[in-house]
């Protein structure tokens, strides 16, 4: 029982008495707070009973906070299963259709990045400025859901649809294999357009509804849920992807459709400040140009944010070379898909054990410091792996190390935007970072694929590439930390507007 109380207090510590909200909008339906002095709680149960957490006009009691976390984590499980499972199954399917490494990198890597580059900032800014009965985030999360479901079902039936297209085209057909690749590319593009739309504002929803004092711990749970989804897939299904890709795609479609829809239906947003009046424009072209100029000016003219975007981008794409081609590396050294899935599940299991402590550490020590430490360790480890790995056992060890260290970095910096970006324009600045990351994801996979094609599939070079990118991120984070200290540091930081 004591262990359970400690675990719960680690997740939901009582807020400081000075942080208890004294008022809230009536639309947020806040619980009644005591009118007199709040007595000091002598036990954990007393503190939990008196607990109140807030974010803007939203005020949560203990049960409301648990329900919020449960709904968000349900949506996260569905989202994580989509993010973690669809890409490796798509890679396996494309290999079955005899696609080259460069084609796979372009379609699975660069197309999503390009779409994110074009759509992400537009969706994020529109979401920040949207006011409606569903809030400003939920509409952009719910509306893409049916398109994601349809595209996943379409990918499940790619061979059949490709054969049908080949038959319809007759003598003009480029061949059944090419027709199948065309069908897959169309379905993948639809999938990514819808995914980019939802992904652009998911973090914004968390920023708007999760109490700021708990955001690091929430992202620890967020990461743990994501890892559970990854473990379930890699341990039980990855080895069967070649034979049962259709069933896997359809299963993910059902889980995502139901889980994400339920989250959107039940989570409620609070009230937001009124919008600033946009500058008047004489026509649509000048209005669009003015909006673009304002976006670029606000996000990309301050050196501090430029260093921050660079550091976060390099940190995100650092693991991409290993992640993109690890499944082929495993087959190259004799582990096969089943062995790859088992070792990937092991990395998830280790990361799962570390997720909550790392989230707690991020809240206590700051995500910036956790990220700098983790990305430096990851970079050095990957450079060593690229030099030393030669056979299956060595690859397995290096691959697990890759997953665990990158997991610590991702968990530790998951709330970095919430800590450092302006809260009122969080999605806008998050989209600017995502725009930079999209450029990285557009460039890194095809370059890595071309490099591997040119070197005869020397897959150990993926470790070297990941290590170099990670150390670049570490240097950028050093510059960010210098600016961060000048802006008040951990005790008095104020985000530049």
XYZ file of C-alpha atoms in Angstrom:
497
model
C 0.000 0.000 0.000
C 2.820 2.411 0.845
C 4.396 1.750 -2.547
C 1.104 2.603 -4.241
C 0.816 5.844 -2.289
C 4.366 6.799 -3.174
C 3.769 6.052 -6.861
C 0.588 8.150 -6.874
C 2.269 11.031 -5.076
C 5.072 10.913 -7.634
C 2.477 11.307 -10.390
C 0.224 13.877 -8.739
C 2.041 15.831 -6.026
C -0.108 18.365 -4.172
C 0.214 21.821 -5.704
C 1.758 24.611 -3.651
C -0.867 26.490 -1.656
C 0.022 29.699 -3.485
C -0.842 28.086 -6.806
C -4.406 27.129 -5.888
C -6.800 29.010 -8.179
C -9.106 31.444 -6.441
C -11.513 31.840 -9.325
C -12.364 30.330 -12.662
C -14.739 30.869 -15.514
C -18.168 29.477 -14.846
C -17.982 27.525 -18.070
C -15.133 25.490 -16.639
C -17.399 24.206 -13.827
C -14.715 24.443 -11.121
C -15.129 22.559 -7.881
C -15.991 24.626 -4.820
C -12.899 25.806 -2.964
C -12.885 26.480 0.773
C -13.556 30.112 1.672
C -11.266 30.142 4.689
C -7.616 29.217 5.105
C -6.666 25.858 3.657
C -5.485 23.584 6.485
C -2.095 22.006 6.120
C -2.438 18.350 5.174
C -0.669 15.963 7.491
C -0.919 12.835 5.358
C -0.763 11.988 1.689
C -4.484 11.082 1.734
C -5.344 14.529 3.125
C -3.235 16.261 0.493
C -4.844 14.187 -2.257
C -8.352 14.999 -0.962
C -7.568 18.729 -0.944
C -5.709 18.670 -4.256
C -6.654 21.188 -6.940
C -4.840 21.629 -10.213
C -5.521 24.231 -12.868
C -4.682 25.269 -16.408
C -6.226 28.570 -17.425
C -9.966 28.421 -16.739
C -9.849 24.656 -16.247
C -9.748 23.480 -12.627
C -9.432 19.809 -11.683
C -10.014 17.884 -8.519
C -8.305 14.549 -7.966
C -10.925 12.470 -9.791
C -11.163 14.950 -12.658
C -7.411 14.886 -13.118
C -7.344 11.085 -13.201
C -10.148 11.065 -15.800
C -8.328 13.648 -17.923
C -5.120 11.628 -17.855
C -7.006 8.416 -18.686
C -8.690 9.964 -21.735
C -5.505 11.580 -23.024
C -3.534 8.369 -22.530
C -6.222 6.381 -24.364
C -5.854 8.753 -27.291
C -2.089 8.526 -26.956
C -2.175 4.721 -27.085
C -4.155 4.832 -30.334
C -1.912 7.565 -31.719
C 1.290 5.788 -30.663
C 0.203 2.491 -32.177
C -0.345 4.309 -35.457
C 2.991 6.104 -35.251
C 5.043 3.082 -34.184
C 3.454 0.264 -36.163
C 2.389 1.682 -39.517
C 5.833 2.707 -40.782
C 7.682 -0.618 -40.219
C 4.784 -2.604 -41.693
C 4.728 -0.233 -44.665
C 8.480 -0.765 -45.120
C 8.011 -4.536 -45.091
C 5.179 -4.297 -47.619
C 7.235 -2.072 -49.921
C 10.161 -4.489 -49.761
C 7.790 -7.296 -50.758
C 6.877 -5.166 -53.771
C 10.622 -4.916 -54.578
C 10.925 -1.189 -53.895
C 14.450 0.200 -53.538
C 15.856 1.679 -50.329
C 15.807 5.116 -51.968
C 12.135 4.770 -52.983
C 11.189 3.631 -49.473
C 13.086 6.543 -47.932
C 11.417 9.036 -50.276
C 7.855 7.750 -49.854
C 7.916 6.792 -46.172
C 10.402 9.431 -45.018
C 10.385 12.482 -47.279
C 6.694 12.612 -48.231
C 5.538 12.912 -44.591
C 8.223 15.497 -43.941
C 7.243 17.529 -47.002
C 3.586 17.452 -46.030
C 4.499 18.481 -42.506
C 6.543 21.336 -43.927
C 3.584 22.633 -45.946
C 0.607 21.830 -43.727
C 1.950 21.826 -40.172
C 2.408 25.600 -39.724
C -0.934 26.385 -41.401
C -2.858 23.971 -39.196
C -1.049 25.091 -36.034
C -1.654 28.807 -36.564
C -5.295 28.263 -37.525
C -5.734 26.128 -34.427
C -4.188 28.813 -32.185
C -6.613 31.369 -33.618
C -9.704 29.159 -33.748
C -12.544 29.722 -31.295
C -15.538 27.414 -31.355
C -17.845 25.260 -29.228
C -15.405 22.318 -29.442
C -12.418 24.450 -28.444
C -9.430 25.261 -30.621
C -7.728 21.832 -30.752
C -10.444 19.149 -30.801
C -11.812 19.967 -34.296
C -8.353 19.562 -35.829
C -7.887 16.258 -34.018
C -11.291 14.730 -34.716
C -11.900 15.657 -38.366
C -8.795 13.862 -39.802
C -9.661 10.615 -37.993
C -11.957 9.099 -40.693
C -9.346 9.780 -43.378
C -6.663 8.000 -41.360
C -8.958 4.993 -40.961
C -9.814 4.880 -44.688
C -6.172 5.190 -45.778
C -5.054 2.386 -43.444
C -7.736 0.095 -44.852
C -6.612 1.089 -48.350
C -3.009 0.149 -47.542
C -4.241 -3.191 -46.223
C -5.673 -3.980 -49.656
C -2.820 -2.491 -51.704
C -2.025 -5.703 -53.660
C -5.695 -6.219 -54.555
C -6.216 -2.586 -55.508
C -2.994 -2.628 -57.526
C -4.152 -5.717 -59.412
C -7.519 -4.055 -60.082
C -5.819 -0.907 -61.391
C -3.564 -3.023 -63.605
C -6.620 -4.768 -65.037
C -8.484 -1.502 -65.671
C -5.529 0.108 -67.455
C -5.030 -2.909 -69.689
C -2.318 -2.326 -72.271
C -1.552 1.109 -70.830
C -0.632 -0.389 -67.466
C 2.985 0.068 -66.342
C 2.760 -3.374 -64.715
C 0.995 -4.832 -61.702
C 3.907 -4.141 -59.346
C 4.107 -0.477 -60.359
C 0.320 -0.148 -60.079
C 0.506 -1.510 -56.535
C 3.244 1.016 -55.708
C 1.078 3.808 -57.127
C -1.901 2.722 -55.015
C 0.257 2.505 -51.907
C 1.756 5.945 -52.543
C -1.701 7.505 -52.896
C -2.989 5.856 -49.721
C 0.181 6.790 -47.864
C -0.158 10.416 -48.953
C -3.768 10.547 -47.704
C -2.666 8.932 -44.449
C 0.109 11.467 -43.960
C -2.018 14.526 -44.788
C -4.509 13.479 -42.111
C -1.763 12.491 -39.654
C 0.110 15.773 -40.093
C -3.102 17.690 -39.396
C -3.708 15.815 -36.144
C -0.065 15.708 -35.077
C 0.290 19.477 -35.499
C -2.129 20.177 -32.635
C -1.968 17.109 -30.353
C 0.783 18.709 -28.297
C -1.248 21.908 -28.233
C -4.172 20.076 -26.625
C -1.873 18.770 -23.897
C -0.480 22.270 -23.395
C -4.014 23.657 -23.022
C -5.556 21.098 -20.661
C -2.783 19.493 -18.552
C -1.768 21.480 -15.434
C 1.707 22.966 -16.079
C 3.122 21.631 -12.798
C 2.399 18.066 -13.962
C 3.375 18.270 -17.618
C 6.728 16.499 -17.211
C 5.151 13.614 -15.319
C 2.335 13.475 -17.852
C 4.835 13.111 -20.670
C 6.479 10.346 -18.682
C 3.129 8.525 -18.706
C 2.678 9.557 -22.333
C 5.989 7.943 -23.179
C 5.145 4.834 -21.154
C 1.858 4.429 -23.023
C 3.648 4.856 -26.323
C 6.164 2.213 -25.321
C 3.415 -0.220 -24.323
C 1.892 0.212 -27.766
C 5.280 -0.377 -29.351
C 5.954 -3.442 -27.209
C 2.582 -4.961 -28.050
C 3.283 -4.538 -31.742
C 6.943 -5.470 -31.987
C 6.823 -8.471 -29.668
C 3.661 -10.089 -31.003
C 3.173 -8.801 -34.545
C 6.413 -7.564 -36.121
C 7.550 -11.056 -37.030
C 4.219 -11.673 -38.781
C 4.144 -8.453 -40.789
C 5.151 -10.101 -44.067
C 2.260 -12.581 -43.989
C -0.407 -10.581 -42.118
C 0.158 -6.935 -43.028
C -3.486 -6.509 -44.077
C -4.849 -7.645 -40.705
C -2.353 -5.402 -38.895
C -3.343 -2.324 -40.899
C -7.057 -2.980 -40.343
C -6.546 -3.571 -36.614
C -4.646 -0.295 -36.232
C -7.414 1.495 -38.150
C -10.067 0.211 -35.742
C -8.071 0.996 -32.593
C -7.144 4.471 -33.787
C -10.632 5.332 -34.977
C -12.327 4.300 -31.737
C -9.654 5.482 -29.275
C -9.031 8.896 -30.786
C -12.721 9.580 -31.350
C -13.502 8.793 -27.701
C -10.747 11.098 -26.480
C -11.999 13.947 -28.675
C -15.578 13.392 -27.513
C -14.870 13.438 -23.775
C -11.951 15.873 -23.279
C -13.098 19.453 -22.764
C -11.059 22.561 -23.391
C -11.333 25.740 -21.345
C -11.892 29.321 -22.428
C -9.185 31.207 -24.288
C -8.322 34.910 -24.373
C -9.930 36.910 -27.192
C -8.005 37.103 -30.427
C -5.975 40.104 -31.445
C -7.402 41.830 -34.490
C -5.477 40.793 -37.582
C -4.132 43.645 -39.734
C -6.579 44.636 -42.452
C -5.790 43.378 -45.945
C -7.204 44.510 -49.288
C -7.348 41.042 -50.850
C -6.725 37.379 -50.125
C -3.190 37.468 -51.534
C -2.052 40.339 -49.342
C -3.794 38.759 -46.340
C -1.940 35.488 -46.898
C 1.323 37.336 -47.421
C 0.798 39.340 -44.253
C 0.032 36.222 -42.226
C 3.123 34.473 -43.586
C 5.316 37.480 -42.879
C 3.994 37.729 -39.342
C 4.576 34.007 -38.768
C 8.162 34.162 -40.037
C 8.897 37.364 -38.135
C 7.586 36.074 -34.813
C 9.215 32.644 -35.041
C 12.466 33.077 -36.953
C 13.993 36.451 -36.099
C 15.243 35.783 -32.566
C 18.569 33.921 -32.269
C 17.391 32.142 -29.124
C 14.512 30.427 -30.904
C 16.673 29.657 -33.936
C 19.159 27.799 -31.726
C 16.290 26.068 -29.935
C 14.674 24.958 -33.207
C 18.026 23.684 -34.482
C 18.758 21.755 -31.287
C 15.311 20.165 -31.129
C 15.364 19.321 -34.844
C 18.759 17.627 -34.746
C 17.732 15.794 -31.584
C 14.587 14.480 -33.267
C 16.211 13.380 -36.529
C 19.342 11.959 -34.877
C 17.802 8.513 -34.490
C 16.284 8.517 -37.976
C 19.120 6.725 -39.811
C 19.010 3.772 -37.402
C 15.215 3.796 -37.149
C 14.728 3.929 -40.918
C 17.037 1.054 -41.788
C 17.354 -0.938 -38.560
C 14.889 -3.560 -39.794
C 17.076 -4.195 -42.850
C 20.268 -4.109 -40.738
C 18.793 -6.852 -38.527
C 18.111 -9.074 -41.535
C 21.585 -8.283 -42.898
C 23.280 -9.643 -39.739
C 20.998 -12.687 -39.526
C 18.548 -11.670 -36.788
C 15.511 -11.544 -39.068
C 12.241 -9.734 -38.472
C 11.382 -11.795 -35.419
C 14.722 -11.076 -33.743
C 14.440 -7.411 -34.640
C 10.981 -7.270 -33.091
C 12.131 -8.977 -29.893
C 15.083 -6.612 -29.367
C 12.914 -3.621 -30.173
C 10.417 -4.842 -27.576
C 13.307 -5.112 -25.086
C 14.242 -1.471 -25.669
C 10.625 -0.521 -25.102
C 10.499 -2.527 -21.869
C 13.614 -0.819 -20.506
C 12.387 2.595 -21.617
C 9.017 1.865 -20.012
C 10.702 1.365 -16.638
C 12.580 4.639 -17.101
C 9.711 6.744 -18.476
C 8.152 7.984 -15.237
C 11.459 8.632 -13.415
C 12.758 10.556 -16.443
C 9.539 12.604 -16.581
C 9.879 13.343 -12.865
C 13.532 14.311 -13.407
C 12.522 16.682 -16.216
C 10.093 18.471 -13.881
C 12.704 18.709 -11.115
C 15.930 19.326 -13.077
C 14.450 20.909 -16.261
C 13.964 19.250 -19.683
C 16.750 21.342 -21.201
C 19.395 19.879 -18.900
C 18.041 16.341 -19.226
C 18.027 16.663 -23.012
C 21.586 17.974 -23.237
C 22.920 15.155 -21.070
C 20.975 12.423 -22.875
C 21.735 13.520 -26.441
C 25.457 13.788 -25.675
C 25.542 10.255 -24.266
C 23.551 8.982 -27.251
C 25.886 10.599 -29.780
C 29.030 9.135 -28.226
C 27.449 5.675 -27.957
C 26.328 5.652 -31.604
C 29.742 6.710 -32.908
C 31.281 3.850 -30.931
C 28.681 1.428 -32.325
C 29.387 2.491 -35.897
C 33.049 1.703 -35.346
C 32.722 -1.576 -33.425
C 29.583 -3.422 -34.614
C 30.321 -6.314 -36.973
C 27.898 -9.198 -36.196
C 24.420 -9.961 -34.900
C 25.108 -9.939 -31.160
C 26.987 -6.654 -31.342
C 24.197 -5.132 -33.426
C 21.600 -6.263 -30.884
C 23.493 -4.589 -28.027
C 24.023 -1.377 -29.991
C 20.407 -1.342 -31.151
C 19.082 -1.694 -27.602
C 21.445 1.073 -26.474
C 20.181 3.238 -29.334
C 16.578 2.706 -28.275
C 17.122 3.278 -24.559
C 19.297 6.406 -24.834
C 17.147 7.992 -27.520
C 14.114 7.124 -25.394
C 15.583 8.946 -22.407
C 16.176 11.972 -24.622
C 12.671 11.918 -26.116
C 10.984 11.473 -22.736
C 13.162 14.057 -21.026
C 12.543 16.713 -23.697
C 8.894 15.903 -24.453
C 7.764 18.901 -22.391
C 10.566 21.205 -23.569
C 8.228 23.239 -25.756
C 5.787 23.704 -22.882
C 8.642 25.037 -20.761
C 10.288 27.317 -23.348
C 7.720 28.433 -25.972
C 5.233 31.281 -25.339
C 2.107 29.664 -23.880
C -0.399 31.788 -25.787
C 1.160 30.820 -29.135
C 2.421 27.380 -28.245
C 1.119 25.581 -31.349
C 2.572 28.278 -33.600
C 6.078 27.925 -32.178
C 5.721 24.156 -32.002
C 4.827 24.175 -35.697
C 7.899 26.283 -36.457
C 10.047 23.667 -34.763
C 8.140 20.944 -36.631
C 8.788 22.808 -39.873
C 12.515 22.630 -39.201
C 12.184 18.975 -38.243
C 10.270 18.318 -41.467
C 13.201 19.696 -43.440
C 15.467 17.335 -41.543
C 13.201 14.359 -42.158
C 13.023 15.263 -45.852
C 16.786 15.340 -46.217
C 18.102 12.644 -43.861
C 16.257 9.473 -45.061
C 16.984 9.834 -48.801
C 20.586 10.838 -48.125
C 20.983 7.813 -45.868
C 19.284 5.584 -48.442
C 21.502 6.867 -51.244
C 24.568 6.441 -49.022
C 23.633 2.826 -48.295
C 22.917 2.098 -51.964
C 26.313 3.561 -52.895
C 28.221 1.584 -50.231
C 26.603 -1.781 -50.923
C 24.275 -1.629 -47.910
C 26.964 -1.021 -45.283
C 24.328 -0.568 -42.599
C 26.739 0.177 -39.735
C 27.053 3.642 -41.257
C 23.574 4.349 -39.894
C 25.050 4.383 -36.383
C 27.746 6.846 -37.454
C 25.204 9.167 -39.060
C 22.975 9.097 -35.973
C 25.931 9.813 -33.696
C 27.083 12.793 -35.752
C 23.591 14.321 -35.796
C 23.257 13.826 -32.037
C 26.524 15.594 -31.235
C 25.424 18.451 -33.488
C 22.261 18.669 -31.391
C 24.344 18.714 -28.198
C 26.361 21.704 -29.420
C 23.162 23.565 -30.308
C 21.698 22.788 -26.872
C 24.785 24.339 -25.254
C 23.979 27.589 -27.074
C 20.318 27.332 -26.035
C 21.333 26.890 -22.411
C 23.438 30.064 -22.526
C 20.456 32.079 -23.788
C 18.188 30.332 -21.276
C 20.371 31.474 -18.371
C 20.280 35.078 -19.620
C 16.460 34.912 -19.774
C 16.154 34.027 -16.093
C 17.141 30.373 -15.939
C 15.105 27.675 -14.260
C 13.894 29.988 -11.492
C 12.765 33.063 -13.442
C 12.495 32.218 -17.132
C 10.165 34.261 -19.319
C 9.737 33.243 -22.954
C 10.593 36.064 -25.388
C 7.495 37.220 -27.254
